[in-house]
Amino acid sequence: MQKLDSSMMDFEERLEIDDFESEVMERIYSKPLLIKRVNTTSQIAIVGANVCPVESLDYEVPENELVNEDWRSRRTVQIVQYILLKWAFALIIGLSTGLVGIFNNIAVENIAGFKLLLTTELMLKHKYFKAFAAYAGCNLGLATSAAALCAFIAPAAAGSGIPEVKAYLNGVDAYSILAPSTLFVKIFGSIFGVAAGFVVGKEGPMVHTGSCIASLIGQGGSRKYHLTWRWLRYFKNDRDRRDLITCGAAAGVAAAFRAPVGGVLFALEEAASWWRSALLWRTFFTTAVVAIVLRGFIQLCSTGTCGLFGQGGLIMYDISAAKVVYSTPDILAVILLGVIGGILGSLYNYLVDKVLRTYSIINERGAAVKILLVIMISLLTSICSYGLPWLATCIPCPADASTSCPNTDVSGNYKSFQCPPGHYNDLASLFLNTNDDAIRNLLSTNTVKEFHISSLFIFFVAVYCLGIITYGIAIPSGLFIPVILAGSCYGRLVGRLFEPISKLDVGLFSLLGAASFLGGTMRMTVSLCVILLELTNDLLMLPLVMLVLLISKTMGDMFNKGVYDQIVKLKGLPYMEAHPEPYMKHLIARDVVTGPLITFSGVEKVGNILHALKNTGHNGFPVIDEPPFSDAPELCGLVLRSKLLVLLKGKAFSKDRVLAGNKVLRKISELDFAKAGSGKGLKLEDLDIQEEEWDMYVDLHPIANTSPYTVVETMSLAKAAVLFRELGLRHMCVVPKSQGRPPIVGILTRHDFQPEHILGLYPHIRFQQ
């Protein structure tokens, strides 16, 4: 083992990490984790693989003797089996996610329906205080249950989950975000949270749920539960798991919005960082399976066997009955909606960021404080939902109402609340409903005068503010529904204002408002356009939806990033952006690497390897061949910590410093190096190395990646960043440009490309853009 800078020995001690996993969880999910590193030396040429609690995934397929032997041993039937299993797993993901999606919908509708029916019955008997107590009490119990699940079982289940899935598909291996416990809490916590009346949605959590299901299926078997069939071993790698989780994310969108094509486009546009045509086919197949499952169960529920779920259909908010005719004033109104959506969306993102930072400080104080915060937000939401309708005046029921008025059922456009017979309360029709039904009421067509302008304004302000302060508490909470709810509200408000000169129905204005707010917050275009059209079944609105999305996204981008990008940054997940920062073009690769670099010889002493593994947190080590194994020092490859641990456990040692040849291949197979699933992999403490074995030698050639990706030290950092992301790398070796120097300058990891690291080394470079 060689240390290219012995003066930095003390740096190794500062890199030791105690109680690794618990510390990671606390830092990631309790407070923003901002990666700050200090330039400890001016000798940039002594770079090592960085140490960070959040590791990267191994998407690269290594090339070494062990992998080559494994591929040579595979028969045609095994290759066919591998391909068929990919499609079989996609089928299982679609079926499972579809079943979970229908279960979530049925559970929310029945639990929330019981609560609303109880409240309505007490209101009809003029027992207003009891009605509020019942309403707030049910909300409080459901909210506390959701918070307790998140606080005590799976903190990673709080929030939307889309930022975490997006980071995972970018190559970030954040601990437990796809664990089975997270899946359990995500399902039931989401049901309780949405049924509790919070201004949250189940759509974001469904994306996380679908990804968790895919991760669970893609574990490649389990040694703990004796599921170790040989044909499952092909999936014990990050590359195949990444593809399955991409299918799971698309299936989650398809199950949440009943939009299979929108799910595929969402995975392509927002979730996945790498894409290829083969994955497109499997993702499309998965979402098609979800649509079939949903269709089958919705037909079953139409017979009344699903309680209060109702009849419904794959089209959640059908507005196809409205006549789509627009003129110049309507185009001006659409442009105005796009501008408003971009401004309100960027403000929404800014306020959500500030609230999340505040909540992260509060949540550091423990589970009890998390639950208390949820209780406070629940009480505030209940007070607003029950109290604000008292500000509205009773409106006479329209003579041509298509549904019963006033409505005393679970859902409907015309809630009686405290009004006399023949009248309804328009604010109660929005507040005392599930969020899905409130959106359905706002998107209703041919009901121009149903909601007062003042009521729409009050509801918009309430939903806008409640959506901001609710996201970030310890419950699974999606952002899609709050944004659609607020956007459709101000869209209808604009439609009422433009009513004298407009030909568009106010329900269509609601759709355009929802699109503008979605574009202003999430900064997606194609996928949102298709999702909204699948939701509403009105293809004639395509040009206007496209226009409003483009304008709102452009306006929002002028102020800040999309909400999911902000949350990824806030959580400290080292996400690799598609486009490098402008200041990276002023730097070269060697400028951002820091030390110490620790290398191994091709045939290394066991004691040296153990010392390096114990005293550093590096996950990648260059392997250098020296005489007599080569004429001059040369880079032989790169070996991972996980593979070193397996090799040491196999004890393929020799007393002499010689090449092992096939000896290692006989003792250890490629299956032994397969990555562990959600359980813990091999740890240094699991090794049983005797003292006399420390002076023995082990050949690293069979397990080293003999063709790691390398860049010359003078390459532009911006170019290196693009290569790193596009190839899905975990380590990038930096080699010297001139002869007569050590064969490797250092190693770049994703943390070396983060702005916090670069600007920590060069604080003034941001002014040179």
PDB file of N, CA, C and O in Angstrom, residues 534-577:
ATOM      1  N   GLU A 534     -55.138  13.161 -19.656  1.00  0.00           N
ATOM      2  CA  GLU A 534     -55.682  11.850 -19.287  1.00  0.00           C
ATOM      3  C   GLU A 534     -56.644  11.961 -18.111  1.00  0.00           C
ATOM      4  O   GLU A 534     -57.605  11.199 -18.011  1.00  0.00           O
ATOM      5  N   LEU A 535     -56.378  12.901 -17.215  1.00  0.00           N
ATOM      6  CA  LEU A 535     -57.263  13.109 -16.074  1.00  0.00           C
ATOM      7  C   LEU A 535     -58.620  13.651 -16.492  1.00  0.00           C
ATOM      8  O   LEU A 535     -59.649  13.288 -15.915  1.00  0.00           O
ATOM      9  N   THR A 536     -58.632  14.530 -17.476  1.00  0.00           N
ATOM     10  CA  THR A 536     -59.843  15.279 -17.809  1.00  0.00           C
ATOM     11  C   THR A 536     -60.527  14.822 -19.096  1.00  0.00           C
ATOM     12  O   THR A 536     -61.650  15.263 -19.369  1.00  0.00           O
ATOM     13  N   ASN A 537     -59.849  13.998 -19.896  1.00  0.00           N
ATOM     14  CA  ASN A 537     -60.453  13.419 -21.091  1.00  0.00           C
ATOM     15  C   ASN A 537     -60.877  14.495 -22.098  1.00  0.00           C
ATOM     16  O   ASN A 537     -61.945  14.417 -22.684  1.00  0.00           O
ATOM     17  N   ASP A 538     -60.071  15.518 -22.257  1.00  0.00           N
ATOM     18  CA  ASP A 538     -60.424  16.594 -23.185  1.00  0.00           C
ATOM     19  C   ASP A 538     -59.202  16.953 -24.025  1.00  0.00           C
ATOM     20  O   ASP A 538     -58.437  17.850 -23.692  1.00  0.00           O
ATOM     21  N   LEU A 539     -59.035  16.258 -25.137  1.00  0.00           N
ATOM     22  CA  LEU A 539     -57.879  16.466 -25.999  1.00  0.00           C
ATOM     23  C   LEU A 539     -57.925  17.812 -26.709  1.00  0.00           C
ATOM     24  O   LEU A 539     -56.892  18.340 -27.123  1.00  0.00           O
ATOM     25  N   LEU A 540     -59.118  18.406 -26.825  1.00  0.00           N
ATOM     26  CA  LEU A 540     -59.240  19.693 -27.498  1.00  0.00           C
ATOM     27  C   LEU A 540     -58.551  20.811 -26.723  1.00  0.00           C
ATOM     28  O   LEU A 540     -58.246  21.866 -27.289  1.00  0.00           O
ATOM     29  N   MET A 541     -58.265  20.580 -25.433  1.00  0.00           N
ATOM     30  CA  MET A 541     -57.587  21.590 -24.624  1.00  0.00           C
ATOM     31  C   MET A 541     -56.072  21.509 -24.758  1.00  0.00           C
ATOM     32  O   MET A 541     -55.351  22.291 -24.123  1.00  0.00           O
ATOM     33  N   LEU A 542     -55.576  20.586 -25.573  1.00  0.00           N
ATOM     34  CA  LEU A 542     -54.130  20.374 -25.682  1.00  0.00           C
ATOM     35  C   LEU A 542     -53.348  21.647 -26.026  1.00  0.00           C
ATOM     36  O   LEU A 542     -52.365  21.961 -25.350  1.00  0.00           O
ATOM     37  N   PRO A 543     -53.746  22.420 -27.050  1.00  0.00           N
ATOM     38  CA  PRO A 543     -52.932  23.611 -27.369  1.00  0.00           C
ATOM     39  C   PRO A 543     -52.846  24.610 -26.215  1.00  0.00           C
ATOM     40  O   PRO A 543     -51.777  25.168 -25.940  1.00  0.00           O
ATOM     41  N   LEU A 544     -53.970  24.829 -25.534  1.00  0.00           N
ATOM     42  CA  LEU A 544     -53.977  25.807 -24.446  1.00  0.00           C
ATOM     43  C   LEU A 544     -53.180  25.301 -23.244  1.00  0.00           C
ATOM     44  O   LEU A 544     -52.468  26.080 -22.592  1.00  0.00           O
ATOM     45  N   VAL A 545     -53.280  24.011 -22.941  1.00  0.00           N
ATOM     46  CA  VAL A 545     -52.512  23.446 -21.824  1.00  0.00           C
ATOM     47  C   VAL A 545     -51.019  23.525 -22.127  1.00  0.00           C
ATOM     48  O   VAL A 545     -50.211  23.862 -21.248  1.00  0.00           O
ATOM     49  N   MET A 546     -50.643  23.220 -23.347  1.00  0.00           N
ATOM     50  CA  MET A 546     -49.230  23.329 -23.723  1.00  0.00           C
ATOM     51  C   MET A 546     -48.732  24.759 -23.563  1.00  0.00           C
ATOM     52  O   MET A 546     -47.655  25.005 -23.006  1.00  0.00           O
ATOM     53  N   LEU A 547     -49.526  25.720 -24.024  1.00  0.00           N
ATOM     54  CA  LEU A 547     -49.130  27.125 -23.954  1.00  0.00           C
ATOM     55  C   LEU A 547     -48.968  27.584 -22.506  1.00  0.00           C
ATOM     56  O   LEU A 547     -47.962  28.217 -22.148  1.00  0.00           O
ATOM     57  N   VAL A 548     -49.923  27.255 -21.663  1.00  0.00           N
ATOM     58  CA  VAL A 548     -49.875  27.734 -20.280  1.00  0.00           C
ATOM     59  C   VAL A 548     -48.733  27.068 -19.510  1.00  0.00           C
ATOM     60  O   VAL A 548     -48.090  27.701 -18.661  1.00  0.00           O
ATOM     61  N   LEU A 549     -48.426  25.817 -19.814  1.00  0.00           N
ATOM     62  CA  LEU A 549     -47.310  25.135 -19.154  1.00  0.00           C
ATOM     63  C   LEU A 549     -45.977  25.754 -19.550  1.00  0.00           C
ATOM     64  O   LEU A 549     -45.094  25.956 -18.703  1.00  0.00           O
ATOM     65  N   LEU A 550     -45.810  26.047 -20.818  1.00  0.00           N
ATOM     66  CA  LEU A 550     -44.557  26.646 -21.285  1.00  0.00           C
ATOM     67  C   LEU A 550     -44.341  28.026 -20.661  1.00  0.00           C
ATOM     68  O   LEU A 550     -43.228  28.359 -20.232  1.00  0.00           O
ATOM     69  N   ILE A 551     -45.402  28.821 -20.595  1.00  0.00           N
ATOM     70  CA  ILE A 551     -45.261  30.169 -20.038  1.00  0.00           C
ATOM     71  C   ILE A 551     -44.968  30.107 -18.540  1.00  0.00           C
ATOM     72  O   ILE A 551     -44.077  30.798 -18.044  1.00  0.00           O
ATOM     73  N   SER A 552     -45.694  29.268 -17.815  1.00  0.00           N
ATOM     74  CA  SER A 552     -45.507  29.203 -16.362  1.00  0.00           C
ATOM     75  C   SER A 552     -44.133  28.645 -16.007  1.00  0.00           C
ATOM     76  O   SER A 552     -43.486  29.121 -15.069  1.00  0.00           O
ATOM     77  N   LYS A 553     -43.673  27.646 -16.741  1.00  0.00           N
ATOM     78  CA  LYS A 553     -42.331  27.102 -16.480  1.00  0.00           C
ATOM     79  C   LYS A 553     -41.256  28.145 -16.750  1.00  0.00           C
ATOM     80  O   LYS A 553     -40.310  28.304 -15.969  1.00  0.00           O
ATOM     81  N   THR A 554     -41.407  28.879 -17.852  1.00  0.00           N
ATOM     82  CA  THR A 554     -40.423  29.915 -18.186  1.00  0.00           C
ATOM     83  C   THR A 554     -40.400  31.008 -17.124  1.00  0.00           C
ATOM     84  O   THR A 554     -39.326  31.448 -16.697  1.00  0.00           O
ATOM     85  N   MET A 555     -41.564  31.407 -16.672  1.00  0.00           N
ATOM     86  CA  MET A 555     -41.634  32.437 -15.627  1.00  0.00           C
ATOM     87  C   MET A 555     -41.022  31.934 -14.329  1.00  0.00           C
ATOM     88  O   MET A 555     -40.250  32.638 -13.665  1.00  0.00           O
ATOM     89  N   GLY A 556     -41.342  30.707 -13.947  1.00  0.00           N
ATOM     90  CA  GLY A 556     -40.814  30.164 -12.700  1.00  0.00           C
ATOM     91  C   GLY A 556     -39.308  30.010 -12.718  1.00  0.00           C
ATOM     92  O   GLY A 556     -38.634  30.272 -11.715  1.00  0.00           O
ATOM     93  N   ASP A 557     -38.763  29.593 -13.866  1.00  0.00           N
ATOM     94  CA  ASP A 557     -37.313  29.398 -13.978  1.00  0.00           C
ATOM     95  C   ASP A 557     -36.535  30.701 -13.828  1.00  0.00           C
ATOM     96  O   ASP A 557     -35.329  30.683 -13.558  1.00  0.00           O
ATOM     97  N   MET A 558     -37.202  31.823 -13.989  1.00  0.00           N
ATOM     98  CA  MET A 558     -36.533  33.110 -13.825  1.00  0.00           C
ATOM     99  C   MET A 558     -36.221  33.403 -12.358  1.00  0.00           C
ATOM    100  O   MET A 558     -35.372  34.254 -12.065  1.00  0.00           O
ATOM    101  N   PHE A 559     -36.915  32.713 -11.447  1.00  0.00           N
ATOM    102  CA  PHE A 559     -36.775  33.024 -10.021  1.00  0.00           C
ATOM    103  C   PHE A 559     -36.034  31.935  -9.244  1.00  0.00           C
ATOM    104  O   PHE A 559     -35.153  32.226  -8.449  1.00  0.00           O
ATOM    105  N   ASN A 560     -36.387  30.680  -9.427  1.00  0.00           N
ATOM    106  CA  ASN A 560     -35.744  29.600  -8.676  1.00  0.00           C
ATOM    107  C   ASN A 560     -35.938  28.276  -9.404  1.00  0.00           C
ATOM    108  O   ASN A 560     -36.521  28.234 -10.488  1.00  0.00           O
ATOM    109  N   LYS A 561     -35.469  27.201  -8.778  1.00  0.00           N
ATOM    110  CA  LYS A 561     -35.587  25.873  -9.371  1.00  0.00           C
ATOM    111  C   LYS A 561     -36.926  25.247  -9.016  1.00  0.00           C
ATOM    112  O   LYS A 561     -37.691  25.778  -8.208  1.00  0.00           O
ATOM    113  N   GLY A 562     -37.200  24.092  -9.635  1.00  0.00           N
ATOM    114  CA  GLY A 562     -38.413  23.352  -9.327  1.00  0.00           C
ATOM    115  C   GLY A 562     -38.419  22.876  -7.894  1.00  0.00           C
ATOM    116  O   GLY A 562     -37.383  22.737  -7.247  1.00  0.00           O
ATOM    117  N   VAL A 563     -39.610  22.590  -7.388  1.00  0.00           N
ATOM    118  CA  VAL A 563     -39.744  22.262  -5.967  1.00  0.00           C
ATOM    119  C   VAL A 563     -39.011  20.976  -5.613  1.00  0.00           C
ATOM    120  O   VAL A 563     -38.380  20.879  -4.547  1.00  0.00           O
ATOM    121  N   TYR A 564     -39.019  19.983  -6.489  1.00  0.00           N
ATOM    122  CA  TYR A 564     -38.335  18.729  -6.188  1.00  0.00           C
ATOM    123  C   TYR A 564     -36.817  18.915  -6.205  1.00  0.00           C
ATOM    124  O   TYR A 564     -36.108  18.305  -5.398  1.00  0.00           O
ATOM    125  N   ASP A 565     -36.323  19.732  -7.098  1.00  0.00           N
ATOM    126  CA  ASP A 565     -34.884  20.021  -7.122  1.00  0.00           C
ATOM    127  C   ASP A 565     -34.456  20.735  -5.843  1.00  0.00           C
ATOM    128  O   ASP A 565     -33.375  20.478  -5.301  1.00  0.00           O
ATOM    129  N   GLN A 566     -35.294  21.639  -5.355  1.00  0.00           N
ATOM    130  CA  GLN A 566     -34.974  22.350  -4.122  1.00  0.00           C
ATOM    131  C   GLN A 566     -34.941  21.401  -2.929  1.00  0.00           C
ATOM    132  O   GLN A 566     -34.078  21.508  -2.059  1.00  0.00           O
ATOM    133  N   ILE A 567     -35.882  20.457  -2.899  1.00  0.00           N
ATOM    134  CA  ILE A 567     -35.942  19.520  -1.772  1.00  0.00           C
ATOM    135  C   ILE A 567     -34.746  18.568  -1.802  1.00  0.00           C
ATOM    136  O   ILE A 567     -34.189  18.224  -0.760  1.00  0.00           O
ATOM    137  N   VAL A 568     -34.349  18.138  -2.993  1.00  0.00           N
ATOM    138  CA  VAL A 568     -33.152  17.292  -3.118  1.00  0.00           C
ATOM    139  C   VAL A 568     -31.940  18.006  -2.549  1.00  0.00           C
ATOM    140  O   VAL A 568     -31.142  17.432  -1.787  1.00  0.00           O
ATOM    141  N   LYS A 569     -31.785  19.274  -2.883  1.00  0.00           N
ATOM    142  CA  LYS A 569     -30.656  20.059  -2.387  1.00  0.00           C
ATOM    143  C   LYS A 569     -30.766  20.255  -0.877  1.00  0.00           C
ATOM    144  O   LYS A 569     -29.770  20.189  -0.156  1.00  0.00           O
ATOM    145  N   LEU A 570     -31.977  20.505  -0.402  1.00  0.00           N
ATOM    146  CA  LEU A 570     -32.189  20.737   1.024  1.00  0.00           C
ATOM    147  C   LEU A 570     -31.834  19.508   1.848  1.00  0.00           C
ATOM    148  O   LEU A 570     -31.295  19.618   2.952  1.00  0.00           O
ATOM    149  N   LYS A 571     -32.119  18.333   1.325  1.00  0.00           N
ATOM    150  CA  LYS A 571     -31.804  17.098   2.030  1.00  0.00           C
ATOM    151  C   LYS A 571     -30.323  16.745   1.956  1.00  0.00           C
ATOM    152  O   LYS A 571     -29.891  15.775   2.567  1.00  0.00           O
ATOM    153  N   GLY A 572     -29.564  17.507   1.182  1.00  0.00           N
ATOM    154  CA  GLY A 572     -28.138  17.257   1.087  1.00  0.00           C
ATOM    155  C   GLY A 572     -27.786  16.055   0.246  1.00  0.00           C
ATOM    156  O   GLY A 572     -26.679  15.522   0.361  1.00  0.00           O
ATOM    157  N   LEU A 573     -28.684  15.610  -0.601  1.00  0.00           N
ATOM    158  CA  LEU A 573     -28.394  14.467  -1.467  1.00  0.00           C
ATOM    159  C   LEU A 573     -27.536  14.946  -2.633  1.00  0.00           C
ATOM    160  O   LEU A 573     -27.915  15.887  -3.348  1.00  0.00           O
ATOM    161  N   PRO A 574     -26.376  14.337  -2.852  1.00  0.00           N
ATOM    162  CA  PRO A 574     -25.441  14.823  -3.891  1.00  0.00           C
ATOM    163  C   PRO A 574     -25.919  14.496  -5.301  1.00  0.00           C
ATOM    164  O   PRO A 574     -25.413  13.602  -5.971  1.00  0.00           O
ATOM    165  N   TYR A 575     -26.888  15.239  -5.741  1.00  0.00           N
ATOM    166  CA  TYR A 575     -27.510  15.012  -7.053  1.00  0.00           C
ATOM    167  C   TYR A 575     -26.650  15.621  -8.155  1.00  0.00           C
ATOM    168  O   TYR A 575     -26.172  16.752  -8.036  1.00  0.00           O
ATOM    169  N   MET A 576     -26.436  14.849  -9.215  1.00  0.00           N
ATOM    170  CA  MET A 576     -25.669  15.320 -10.371  1.00  0.00           C
ATOM    171  C   MET A 576     -26.630  15.942 -11.386  1.00  0.00           C
ATOM    172  O   MET A 576     -27.471  15.255 -11.965  1.00  0.00           O
ATOM    173  N   GLU A 577     -26.503  17.256 -11.570  1.00  0.00           N
ATOM    174  CA  GLU A 577     -27.375  17.955 -12.509  1.00  0.00           C
ATOM    175  C   GLU A 577     -27.034  17.585 -13.952  1.00  0.00           C
ATOM    176  O   GLU A 577     -25.905  17.208 -14.259  1.00  0.00           O
TER     177      GLU A 577
END
